[in-house]
Every structure is written in C-alpha cells, then in structure tokens.
mmCIF file of C-alpha atoms and ligand atoms in Angstrom:
data_model
loop_
_atom_site.group_PDB
_atom_site.id
_atom_site.type_symbol
_atom_site.label_atom_id
_atom_site.label_comp_id
_atom_site.label_asym_id
_atom_site.label_seq_id
_atom_site.Cartn_x
_atom_site.Cartn_y
_atom_site.Cartn_z
ATOM 1 C CA MET A 1 46.161 12.404 0.170
ATOM 2 C CA SER A 2 47.886 9.998 -2.144
ATOM 3 C CA CYS A 3 50.554 10.612 -4.727
ATOM 4 C CA VAL A 4 52.100 8.300 -7.287
ATOM 5 C CA CYS A 5 55.849 8.465 -7.291
ATOM 6 C CA GLY A 6 58.240 8.559 -10.143
ATOM 7 C CA ALA A 7 61.160 9.111 -7.760
ATOM 8 C CA ASP A 8 62.522 12.538 -8.785
ATOM 9 C CA SER A 9 59.092 13.659 -10.014
ATOM 10 C CA LEU A 10 57.822 13.097 -6.471
ATOM 11 C CA GLU A 11 55.780 16.120 -5.378
ATOM 12 C CA ILE A 12 55.590 16.524 -1.600
ATOM 13 C CA PRO A 13 53.301 19.278 -0.313
ATOM 14 C CA GLU A 14 55.374 22.055 1.282
ATOM 15 C CA ASP A 15 53.396 21.931 4.566
ATOM 16 C CA ILE A 16 54.342 18.247 4.962
ATOM 17 C CA LEU A 17 58.030 19.012 4.310
ATOM 18 C CA LEU A 18 57.806 21.811 6.859
ATOM 19 C CA SER A 19 56.294 19.480 9.478
ATOM 20 C CA ILE A 20 59.134 16.990 8.904
ATOM 21 C CA ARG A 21 61.767 19.743 9.203
ATOM 22 C CA LYS A 22 60.237 21.075 12.423
ATOM 23 C CA ALA A 23 59.690 17.691 14.068
ATOM 24 C CA LYS A 24 61.711 16.677 17.114
ATOM 25 C CA ARG A 25 60.128 13.253 17.598
ATOM 26 C CA VAL A 26 59.952 10.976 14.590
ATOM 27 C CA SER A 27 59.433 7.258 14.143
ATOM 28 C CA VAL A 28 59.400 4.820 11.260
ATOM 29 C CA LEU A 29 57.296 1.664 11.208
ATOM 30 C CA THR A 30 58.689 -0.819 8.715
ATOM 31 C CA GLY A 31 57.513 -4.105 7.244
ATOM 32 C CA ALA A 32 58.731 -6.735 4.826
ATOM 33 C CA GLY A 33 58.405 -4.379 1.816
ATOM 34 C CA ILE A 34 61.421 -2.345 2.940
ATOM 35 C CA SER A 35 63.654 -5.398 2.560
ATOM 36 C CA ALA A 36 62.123 -6.512 -0.757
ATOM 37 C CA GLU A 37 64.675 -4.489 -2.727
ATOM 38 C CA SER A 38 67.399 -6.300 -0.756
ATOM 39 C CA GLY A 39 66.031 -9.586 -2.092
ATOM 40 C CA VAL A 40 64.142 -10.683 1.039
ATOM 41 C CA PRO A 41 60.629 -11.837 0.061
ATOM 42 C CA THR A 42 57.469 -10.280 1.511
ATOM 43 C CA PHE A 43 54.719 -12.372 3.128
ATOM 44 C CA ARG A 44 51.577 -11.327 1.308
ATOM 45 C CA GLY A 45 50.647 -10.591 -2.279
ATOM 46 C CA ALA A 46 51.956 -12.079 -5.508
ATOM 47 C CA GLY A 47 55.130 -14.096 -4.916
ATOM 48 C CA GLY A 48 54.768 -13.634 -1.147
ATOM 49 C CA ILE A 49 55.891 -16.274 1.368
ATOM 50 C CA TRP A 50 52.326 -17.226 2.386
ATOM 51 C CA GLU A 51 51.497 -18.120 -1.229
ATOM 52 C CA LYS A 52 54.140 -20.853 -1.148
ATOM 53 C CA TYR A 53 54.228 -21.884 2.505
ATOM 54 C CA ASP A 54 51.537 -22.720 5.075
ATOM 55 C CA PHE A 55 51.766 -20.194 7.918
ATOM 56 C CA ARG A 56 49.961 -22.632 10.272
ATOM 57 C CA LYS A 57 52.876 -25.092 10.027
ATOM 58 C CA LEU A 58 55.672 -22.514 10.065
ATOM 59 C CA ALA A 59 54.607 -19.448 12.003
ATOM 60 C CA THR A 60 52.413 -20.684 14.873
ATOM 61 C CA PRO A 61 53.376 -22.289 18.204
ATOM 62 C CA GLU A 62 51.141 -25.270 17.328
ATOM 63 C CA GLY A 63 52.945 -25.818 14.002
ATOM 64 C CA PHE A 64 56.300 -25.763 15.782
ATOM 65 C CA ARG A 65 55.092 -28.186 18.442
ATOM 66 C CA ASP A 66 53.890 -30.632 15.746
ATOM 67 C CA ASP A 67 56.999 -30.475 13.561
ATOM 68 C CA PRO A 68 59.910 -28.414 14.911
ATOM 69 C CA LYS A 69 62.272 -29.840 12.295
ATOM 70 C CA LEU A 70 60.126 -28.523 9.439
ATOM 71 C CA ALA A 71 59.882 -25.057 10.972
ATOM 72 C CA TRP A 72 63.631 -24.974 11.610
ATOM 73 C CA GLU A 73 64.375 -26.076 7.988
ATOM 74 C CA TRP A 74 62.395 -23.055 6.842
ATOM 75 C CA TYR A 75 64.089 -20.664 9.251
ATOM 76 C CA ARG A 76 67.500 -21.985 8.217
ATOM 77 C CA LEU A 77 66.652 -21.343 4.542
ATOM 78 C CA ARG A 78 65.600 -17.814 5.430
ATOM 79 C CA GLN A 79 68.761 -17.250 7.479
ATOM 80 C CA ILE A 80 70.818 -18.258 4.441
ATOM 81 C CA GLU A 81 68.807 -15.871 2.242
ATOM 82 C CA ILE A 82 69.022 -12.980 4.738
ATOM 83 C CA GLN A 83 72.740 -13.510 5.307
ATOM 84 C CA LYS A 84 73.278 -12.807 1.578
ATOM 85 C CA ALA A 85 71.071 -9.696 1.595
ATOM 86 C CA LYS A 86 72.473 -6.191 2.042
ATOM 87 C CA PRO A 87 70.688 -3.099 3.375
ATOM 88 C CA ASN A 88 69.259 -1.018 0.515
ATOM 89 C CA PRO A 89 68.932 2.789 0.132
ATOM 90 C CA ALA A 90 65.684 2.767 2.145
ATOM 91 C CA HIS A 91 67.411 1.220 5.207
ATOM 92 C CA GLU A 92 70.365 3.579 4.686
ATOM 93 C CA THR A 93 68.161 6.679 4.459
ATOM 94 C CA ILE A 94 66.419 5.723 7.698
ATOM 95 C CA ALA A 95 69.807 5.315 9.400
ATOM 96 C CA ASP A 96 70.753 8.785 8.127
ATOM 97 C CA MET A 97 67.467 10.300 9.329
ATOM 98 C CA GLU A 98 68.224 9.181 12.884
ATOM 99 C CA ARG A 99 71.174 11.584 12.983
ATOM 100 C CA HIS A 100 68.933 14.601 12.331
ATOM 101 C CA PHE A 101 66.132 14.288 14.872
ATOM 102 C CA GLU A 102 66.312 14.654 18.636
ATOM 103 C CA HIS A 103 64.196 11.536 19.183
ATOM 104 C CA PHE A 104 64.006 8.859 16.533
ATOM 105 C CA ALA A 105 62.867 5.245 16.639
ATOM 106 C CA VAL A 106 62.689 2.471 14.087
ATOM 107 C CA LEU A 107 59.760 0.191 14.911
ATOM 108 C CA THR A 108 60.241 -2.832 12.714
ATOM 109 C CA GLN A 109 58.161 -5.929 12.158
ATOM 110 C CA ASN A 110 61.115 -7.443 10.313
ATOM 111 C CA ILE A 111 63.327 -10.072 11.859
ATOM 112 C CA ASP A 112 66.131 -9.724 9.293
ATOM 113 C CA GLY A 113 68.405 -7.319 11.204
ATOM 114 C CA LEU A 114 68.944 -5.131 8.110
ATOM 115 C CA HIS A 115 68.194 -1.861 9.948
ATOM 116 C CA LYS A 116 71.018 -2.553 12.386
ATOM 117 C CA ARG A 117 73.361 -3.471 9.551
ATOM 118 C CA ALA A 118 72.460 -0.164 7.840
ATOM 119 C CA GLY A 119 73.523 1.752 10.970
ATOM 120 C CA SER A 120 70.200 2.451 12.727
ATOM 121 C CA ARG A 121 70.595 2.473 16.505
ATOM 122 C CA ASN A 122 67.290 2.942 18.247
ATOM 123 C CA ILE A 123 65.442 -0.094 16.877
ATOM 124 C CA VAL A 124 62.435 -1.851 18.371
ATOM 125 C CA GLU A 125 62.141 -5.335 16.877
ATOM 126 C CA LEU A 126 58.444 -6.052 17.343
ATOM 127 C CA HIS A 127 58.510 -9.607 15.980
ATOM 128 C CA GLY A 128 61.930 -10.679 17.222
ATOM 129 C CA ASN A 129 65.101 -11.521 15.339
ATOM 130 C CA ILE A 130 66.012 -14.476 13.145
ATOM 131 C CA TRP A 131 69.571 -14.420 14.502
ATOM 132 C CA ARG A 132 68.435 -15.349 18.015
ATOM 133 C CA MET A 133 67.169 -18.660 19.432
ATOM 134 C CA ARG A 134 65.207 -19.136 22.639
ATOM 135 C CA CYS A 135 65.028 -22.060 25.027
ATOM 136 C CA THR A 136 61.482 -23.448 25.117
ATOM 137 C CA ARG A 137 61.936 -24.321 28.798
ATOM 138 C CA ASP A 138 63.270 -21.174 30.487
ATOM 139 C CA GLY A 139 63.437 -18.535 27.745
ATOM 140 C CA THR A 140 67.247 -18.208 27.725
ATOM 141 C CA THR A 141 68.318 -16.644 24.437
ATOM 142 C CA ILE A 142 71.314 -17.524 22.274
ATOM 143 C CA ASP A 143 72.634 -15.264 19.498
ATOM 144 C CA LEU A 144 73.676 -16.710 16.155
ATOM 145 C CA ASP A 145 76.191 -15.243 13.721
ATOM 146 C CA SER A 146 75.579 -17.778 10.967
ATOM 147 C CA PRO A 147 72.718 -20.061 9.906
ATOM 148 C CA VAL A 148 71.808 -22.725 12.430
ATOM 149 C CA GLY A 149 73.684 -26.025 12.040
ATOM 150 C CA ASP A 150 72.003 -29.102 13.529
ATOM 151 C CA ILE A 151 68.235 -29.132 13.262
ATOM 152 C CA PRO A 152 66.413 -28.879 15.578
ATOM 153 C CA PRO A 153 68.952 -27.198 17.874
ATOM 154 C CA PHE A 154 68.971 -27.996 21.596
ATOM 155 C CA CYS A 155 69.763 -25.874 24.625
ATOM 156 C CA HIS A 156 72.519 -27.032 27.003
ATOM 157 C CA CYS A 157 69.654 -27.874 29.430
ATOM 158 C CA GLY A 158 68.405 -30.481 26.930
ATOM 159 C CA SER A 159 65.272 -28.593 25.842
ATOM 160 C CA ILE A 160 64.544 -27.726 22.263
ATOM 161 C CA LEU A 161 65.412 -24.202 21.063
ATOM 162 C CA ARG A 162 63.043 -22.173 18.899
ATOM 163 C CA PRO A 163 63.604 -19.083 16.757
ATOM 164 C CA ASP A 164 63.202 -15.989 18.974
ATOM 165 C CA VAL A 165 60.434 -14.547 16.801
ATOM 166 C CA VAL A 166 56.734 -13.818 17.381
ATOM 167 C CA TRP A 167 54.337 -16.241 15.744
ATOM 168 C CA PHE A 168 50.586 -15.824 15.193
ATOM 169 C CA GLY A 169 48.637 -16.000 18.425
ATOM 170 C CA GLU A 170 51.681 -15.102 20.530
ATOM 171 C CA PRO A 171 51.980 -11.839 22.428
ATOM 172 C CA LEU A 172 54.682 -9.346 21.493
ATOM 173 C CA SER A 173 57.143 -8.698 24.333
ATOM 174 C CA ASN A 174 55.922 -6.092 26.824
ATOM 175 C CA GLU A 175 59.231 -4.273 26.512
ATOM 176 C CA ALA A 176 58.929 -3.965 22.705
ATOM 177 C CA MET A 177 55.239 -3.023 22.834
ATOM 178 C CA ASP A 178 55.772 -0.386 25.548
ATOM 179 C CA ALA A 179 58.695 1.200 23.698
ATOM 180 C CA ALA A 180 56.845 1.152 20.365
ATOM 181 C CA SER A 181 53.588 2.530 21.783
ATOM 182 C CA LYS A 182 55.472 5.322 23.564
ATOM 183 C CA ALA A 183 57.404 6.275 20.429
ATOM 184 C CA ALA A 184 54.268 6.109 18.269
ATOM 185 C CA SER A 185 52.090 8.208 20.554
ATOM 186 C CA GLU A 186 54.853 10.823 21.003
ATOM 187 C CA SER A 187 55.781 11.061 17.330
ATOM 188 C CA GLU A 188 55.066 14.285 15.497
ATOM 189 C CA VAL A 189 55.722 12.377 12.281
ATOM 190 C CA MET A 190 55.583 8.658 11.605
ATOM 191 C CA PHE A 191 56.726 7.123 8.317
ATOM 192 C CA VAL A 192 55.093 3.766 7.565
ATOM 193 C CA VAL A 193 57.203 1.892 5.052
ATOM 194 C CA GLY A 194 56.524 -1.366 3.200
ATOM 195 C CA THR A 195 53.905 -2.951 5.407
ATOM 196 C CA SER A 196 50.492 -4.276 4.418
ATOM 197 C CA ALA A 197 49.343 -2.983 7.846
ATOM 198 C CA VAL A 198 47.116 -6.000 8.462
ATOM 199 C CA VAL A 199 48.974 -7.656 11.348
ATOM 200 C CA TYR A 200 48.105 -6.392 14.808
ATOM 201 C CA PRO A 201 49.160 -4.953 17.192
ATOM 202 C CA ALA A 202 51.874 -3.424 14.934
ATOM 203 C CA ALA A 203 49.240 -2.113 12.510
ATOM 204 C CA ALA A 204 47.688 -0.039 15.308
ATOM 205 C CA LEU A 205 50.873 1.994 15.923
ATOM 206 C CA PRO A 206 50.224 4.590 13.174
ATOM 207 C CA ILE A 207 46.731 5.030 14.596
ATOM 208 C CA LEU A 208 48.334 5.930 17.951
ATOM 209 C CA THR A 209 50.382 8.609 16.180
ATOM 210 C CA LYS A 210 47.327 9.942 14.346
ATOM 211 C CA ASN A 211 45.196 10.000 17.499
ATOM 212 C CA SER A 212 47.910 11.967 19.314
ATOM 213 C CA GLY A 213 47.906 14.609 16.584
ATOM 214 C CA GLY A 214 50.942 13.353 14.630
ATOM 215 C CA LEU A 215 51.362 13.127 10.895
ATOM 216 C CA VAL A 216 51.405 9.723 9.160
ATOM 217 C CA ILE A 217 53.253 9.342 5.864
ATOM 218 C CA GLU A 218 52.942 5.989 4.136
ATOM 219 C CA ILE A 219 55.324 4.629 1.516
ATOM 220 C CA ASN A 220 54.227 1.464 -0.247
ATOM 221 C CA LEU A 221 53.993 0.000 -3.725
ATOM 222 C CA GLU A 222 50.217 -0.127 -3.350
ATOM 223 C CA GLU A 223 47.384 1.237 -1.250
ATOM 224 C CA THR A 224 46.747 -0.499 2.087
ATOM 225 C CA ASP A 225 44.119 -0.412 4.830
ATOM 226 C CA LEU A 226 46.133 2.452 6.313
ATOM 227 C CA SER A 227 46.149 4.654 3.203
ATOM 228 C CA SER A 228 42.862 6.375 3.949
ATOM 229 C CA TYR A 229 44.107 7.337 7.472
ATOM 230 C CA ALA A 230 47.490 8.543 6.275
ATOM 231 C CA ASP A 231 48.120 12.243 5.725
ATOM 232 C CA LEU A 232 50.176 11.342 2.688
ATOM 233 C CA SER A 233 50.421 8.021 0.909
ATOM 234 C CA ILE A 234 53.261 7.745 -1.578
ATOM 235 C CA LEU A 235 53.051 4.869 -4.019
ATOM 236 C CA GLY A 236 56.467 3.663 -5.115
ATOM 237 C CA PRO A 237 59.450 1.510 -4.134
ATOM 238 C CA ALA A 238 60.834 2.488 -0.728
ATOM 239 C CA GLY A 239 64.451 2.326 -1.944
ATOM 240 C CA GLU A 240 63.678 5.071 -4.472
ATOM 241 C CA VAL A 241 61.071 7.133 -2.630
ATOM 242 C CA LEU A 242 62.780 7.510 0.765
ATOM 243 C CA PRO A 243 66.098 8.952 -0.491
ATOM 244 C CA VAL A 244 64.231 11.474 -2.696
ATOM 245 C CA LEU A 245 61.823 12.408 0.081
ATOM 246 C CA TRP A 246 64.742 12.885 2.468
ATOM 247 C CA ARG A 247 66.653 15.005 -0.069
ATOM 248 C CA LYS A 248 63.579 17.168 -0.582
ATOM 249 C CA THR A 249 63.270 17.686 3.149
ATOM 250 C CA ALA A 250 66.601 19.514 2.694
ATOM 251 C CA PHE A 251 67.454 20.544 6.217
ATOM 252 C CA PRO A 252 69.369 23.823 5.986
ATOM 253 C CA GLU A 253 71.947 22.662 8.580
ATOM 254 C CA ARG A 254 72.548 19.469 6.605
ATOM 255 C CA PHE A 255 73.085 21.513 3.463
ATOM 256 C CA MET A 256 75.641 23.673 5.354
ATOM 257 C CA THR A 257 77.657 20.616 6.412
ATOM 258 C CA GLU A 258 77.526 18.889 3.082
ATOM 259 C CA HIS A 259 78.138 22.004 0.952
ATOM 260 C CA PRO A 260 79.989 24.437 3.263
ATOM 261 C CA ILE A 261 81.521 26.515 0.451
ATOM 262 C CA ILE A 262 78.250 27.144 -1.382
ATOM 263 C CA ALA A 263 76.336 27.629 1.846
ATOM 264 C CA ASN A 264 78.800 30.231 3.163
ATOM 265 C CA ARG A 265 78.729 32.401 0.022
HETATM 266 C C1 BJW B 301 56.764 -2.524 -0.776
HETATM 267 C C2 BJW B 301 57.842 -2.896 -1.597
HETATM 268 C C3 BJW B 301 58.799 -1.903 -1.898
HETATM 269 C C4 BJW B 301 56.562 -4.630 -1.313
HETATM 270 N N1 BJW B 301 58.653 -0.676 -1.411
HETATM 271 N N2 BJW B 301 56.635 -1.305 -0.327
HETATM 272 C C5 BJW B 301 42.650 -14.324 13.569
HETATM 273 C C6 BJW B 301 43.393 -15.497 13.725
HETATM 274 C C7 BJW B 301 44.634 -15.499 14.346
HETATM 275 C C8 BJW B 301 45.152 -14.333 14.827
HETATM 276 C C9 BJW B 301 44.429 -13.185 14.664
HETATM 277 C C10 BJW B 301 43.189 -13.167 14.054
HETATM 278 N N3 BJW B 301 42.728 -11.889 14.042
HETATM 279 C C11 BJW B 301 43.634 -11.121 14.601
HETATM 280 C C12 BJW B 301 44.673 -11.887 15.007
HETATM 281 C C13 BJW B 301 45.891 -11.425 15.634
HETATM 282 C C14 BJW B 301 47.066 -11.575 14.702
HETATM 283 C C15 BJW B 301 46.783 -10.770 13.435
HETATM 284 O O1 BJW B 301 46.965 -9.575 13.388
HETATM 285 N N4 BJW B 301 46.336 -11.448 12.378
HETATM 286 C C16 BJW B 301 45.919 -10.780 11.128
HETATM 287 C C17 BJW B 301 46.723 -11.346 9.979
HETATM 288 C C18 BJW B 301 44.449 -10.971 10.961
HETATM 289 N N5 BJW B 301 48.213 -11.070 15.412
HETATM 290 C C19 BJW B 301 48.907 -11.857 16.217
HETATM 291 O O2 BJW B 301 48.665 -13.038 16.369
HETATM 292 C C20 BJW B 301 50.012 -11.168 16.984
HETATM 293 N N6 BJW B 301 49.892 -11.462 18.366
HETATM 294 C C21 BJW B 301 48.832 -11.108 19.094
HETATM 295 O O3 BJW B 301 47.890 -10.491 18.620
HETATM 296 O O4 BJW B 301 48.890 -11.503 20.394
HETATM 297 C C22 BJW B 301 47.753 -11.285 21.215
HETATM 298 C C23 BJW B 301 47.954 -12.071 22.481
HETATM 299 C C24 BJW B 301 47.878 -11.421 23.709
HETATM 300 C C25 BJW B 301 48.044 -12.151 24.878
HETATM 301 C C26 BJW B 301 48.272 -13.520 24.824
HETATM 302 C C27 BJW B 301 48.337 -14.180 23.610
HETATM 303 C C28 BJW B 301 48.171 -13.452 22.434
HETATM 304 C C29 BJW B 301 51.371 -11.708 16.536
HETATM 305 C C30 BJW B 301 51.651 -11.423 15.104
HETATM 306 C C31 BJW B 301 52.963 -12.081 14.711
HETATM 307 C C32 BJW B 301 53.241 -11.943 13.217
HETATM 308 N N7 BJW B 301 54.311 -12.810 12.884
HETATM 309 C C33 BJW B 301 54.859 -12.760 11.541
HETATM 310 C C34 BJW B 301 56.003 -13.786 11.456
HETATM 311 C C35 BJW B 301 57.227 -13.275 12.241
HETATM 312 C C36 BJW B 301 58.348 -14.218 12.218
HETATM 313 C C37 BJW B 301 58.892 -14.472 10.830
HETATM 314 O O5 BJW B 301 59.127 -13.566 10.024
HETATM 315 O O6 BJW B 301 59.116 -15.639 10.563
HETATM 316 O O7 BJW B 301 55.364 -11.445 11.275
HETATM 317 S S1 BJW B 301 53.647 -12.992 10.260
HETATM 318 C C38 BJW B 301 54.300 -11.794 9.156
HETATM 319 O O8 BJW B 301 53.381 -10.667 9.031
HETATM 320 C C39 BJW B 301 55.550 -11.254 9.859
HETATM 321 C C40 BJW B 301 55.467 -9.790 9.524
HETATM 322 O O9 BJW B 301 56.247 -9.036 10.425
HETATM 323 C C41 BJW B 301 53.991 -9.499 9.617
HETATM 324 C C42 BJW B 301 53.554 -8.271 8.875
HETATM 325 O O10 BJW B 301 53.758 -8.372 7.506
HETATM 326 P P1 BJW B 301 54.343 -7.119 6.705
HETATM 327 O O11 BJW B 301 55.676 -6.781 7.215
HETATM 328 O O12 BJW B 301 53.339 -6.060 6.672
HETATM 329 O O13 BJW B 301 54.574 -7.767 5.237
HETATM 330 P P2 BJW B 301 53.513 -8.054 4.084
HETATM 331 O O14 BJW B 301 54.113 -9.067 3.203
HETATM 332 O O15 BJW B 301 52.171 -8.308 4.612
HETATM 333 O O16 BJW B 301 53.421 -6.648 3.307
HETATM 334 C C43 BJW B 301 54.502 -6.137 2.556
HETATM 335 C C44 BJW B 301 54.099 -4.786 2.029
HETATM 336 O O17 BJW B 301 55.208 -4.197 1.396
HETATM 337 C C45 BJW B 301 52.972 -4.850 0.983
HETATM 338 O O18 BJW B 301 51.983 -3.895 1.325
HETATM 339 C C46 BJW B 301 53.660 -4.461 -0.335
HETATM 340 O O19 BJW B 301 52.831 -3.712 -1.194
HETATM 341 C C47 BJW B 301 54.807 -3.627 0.168
HETATM 342 N N8 BJW B 301 56.012 -3.601 -0.692
HETATM 343 N N9 BJW B 301 57.724 -4.198 -1.977
HETATM 344 C C48 BJW B 301 57.571 -0.368 -0.683
HETATM 345 N N10 BJW B 301 59.900 -2.165 -2.724
#
C-alpha cells in the first residue's frame, strides 16, 4: 500500500499503528535521503553525488590504489560538509523511538555519524564512518574529530591510511552484517527511510524482516524497488513524515508522561 504524504494529512491505517504500538523489536534502515534535509547530498538521482563524481575513482579500492590523493580530497570535502550539518527531525525522531521499544536498532548505510549526534545508541554502521581512518597494512583504525589535514594521511607504521568506509566490491564487516541481519530478521516492524534500496547487501535487510513475518514501512520521496514489497510506502520528506507518524502512533504511556495532568483527569 502506498500513501502520499502531506505531513499532517498523513493517513496511517489503524492496524499498522497498532502493530507499531505492540511491537517489542523494531529496526530502522536508513540511507542518504535521511540526511538530505541536513544538507548532506544523496548519491543517486537528480543532483546526486554520482551525477557529478565518478564512483570508480572515488568509491572503489582500485580507484584509491590509482589515486589516493584524489579520493582523500573528496573525503575531506565531504568531512567539511558533514561537520557543518546538524541532525534533522527525522534523526531526532528515530533517537526518540529508541526509548520506547524493548529492542531497537538503527541500521544505517550512512557514514556521516548524524544518528549518533541525534542521540541514537544502538547503531550499526553498515558502510563505515567518515570520521575514522584505517591503516592499509594492518587495519588499525584512527578516529578523527575534524577534517583530515595532510593528504594522503600516513599511519605511524609508514603505510597509507584510507577512509574506514566500505567501497564497491568490498565486503561489509562480519560484525556489522551479523548484527544487522539478526536485528532485521527479529524485527516485528522495520522502517526503511531515505534509501534507493539498490545497494546490496543492505537492500536485502527489509526482505529478511518481511520473510520473518515482520512489517516493512518505507518512507521516501519517491517509489523504489522496495515499494512493492513494503506493507506501507509513504511518499514524503523523512524530516516531516517521521515526526507525524511517531505522533500518530501516540503511545498511551508516552502521553501520560508528557501530559500527566490531562491524562490523570
Ligand atoms: C529522501 C529524501 C528525503 C532523498 N526524505 N527520502 C555490479 C558491479 C559491482 C558491484 C555489484 C554489482 N552488482 C552488485 C554489486 C554489489 C554492490 C551493489 O549492490 N551494487 C549495486 C549498485 C548494483 N555492492 C557492493 O559492492 C557491496 N559489497 C559487496 O557486495 O561485497 C560482496 C563481497 C563479498 C566478499 C568479498 C568481496 C566482496 C558494498 C557496497 C558499498 C556501498 N558504498 C557506498 C559508499 C560508502 C562510502 C561513502 O559514502 O563514501 O555506500 S555507495 C553509496 O550507496 C553509499 C550508500 O550507503 C549506498 C546506498 O545509497 P543510499 O543510501 O540508498 O542513497 P541513494 O542516493 O541511492 O538514495 C537516496 C534515497 O533517498 C532516494 O531514494 C531518494 O528518493 C531518497 N530521498 N531525499 C526521504 N528528504
């Protein structure tokens, strides 16, 4: 089922709201679209990163091997951009949701760290993090708190450092994949927010939820390959849709805490 959202005019079927209220295990799979309203560009579609930049040079191990300086220039530019960005109401709503479910996981393809900055705690970063570098010799990681200085950066062992992210053709870490697959297959409800759902294995996670009997709710500006599998596909900006959807879920216990006087009458 698909519905077009005009934020407050958003109509969510009551049985879906009921399933969300009853759920104990919930996960959210996010992609670049969730950070678009924070000013971080998406990869695909009009104005997307891959329209302007060649992914072969910037997001493959071969590209990095051929020209590490070029790849690092690009990652530094993105670090500068991401450093300026702030979490938006979609990230904040997801952080709030975590407080209301017994088991909750954010499975993100994003490397921008905005979920953590919004207050989410149980986060699986499927494609790594732009604020971490990794030694190309022994895999030692180094955290960054500001954009990288000298380019390319070197490890104290003399080897070149790379961004600790997952490029095309590289496997996702076993730890991240195991945690994400477990959360997805155990989820009674999975929200899929702002991803084109074309990059695997992340795009298969909602299918795991569906195949285990869970409900999949998609939030995206446009229909994707996942839309026909989803139980509900809401078309609209995540920063507007998620807060309204969450308000409509209206957990009675949340209402009691936020409005104790009215609730106790
Ligand atoms: C909004 C919105 C708003 C906008 N509100 N919505 C053929 C060739 C080569 C590889 C393959 C191939 N066929 C299959 C593969 C495998 C490949 C793959 O899936 N390719 C497909 C593209 C075909 N996958 C891999 O290579 C993965 N590894 C792998 O498979 O390993 C196997 C292996 C095993 C053992 C040994 C060796 C290998 C790795 C994939 C890594 C992806 N990396 C990137 C870069 C990360 C680092 C970085 O950021 O620099 O990850 S690519 C890029 O795509 C990034 C993203 O995380 C990922 C997904 O994109 P996402 O998040 O969905 O963004 P967009 O832009 O696509 O979509 C945004 C959406 O938001 C849109 O739908 C908008 O409508 C929406 N939107 N504003 C709501 N306000």
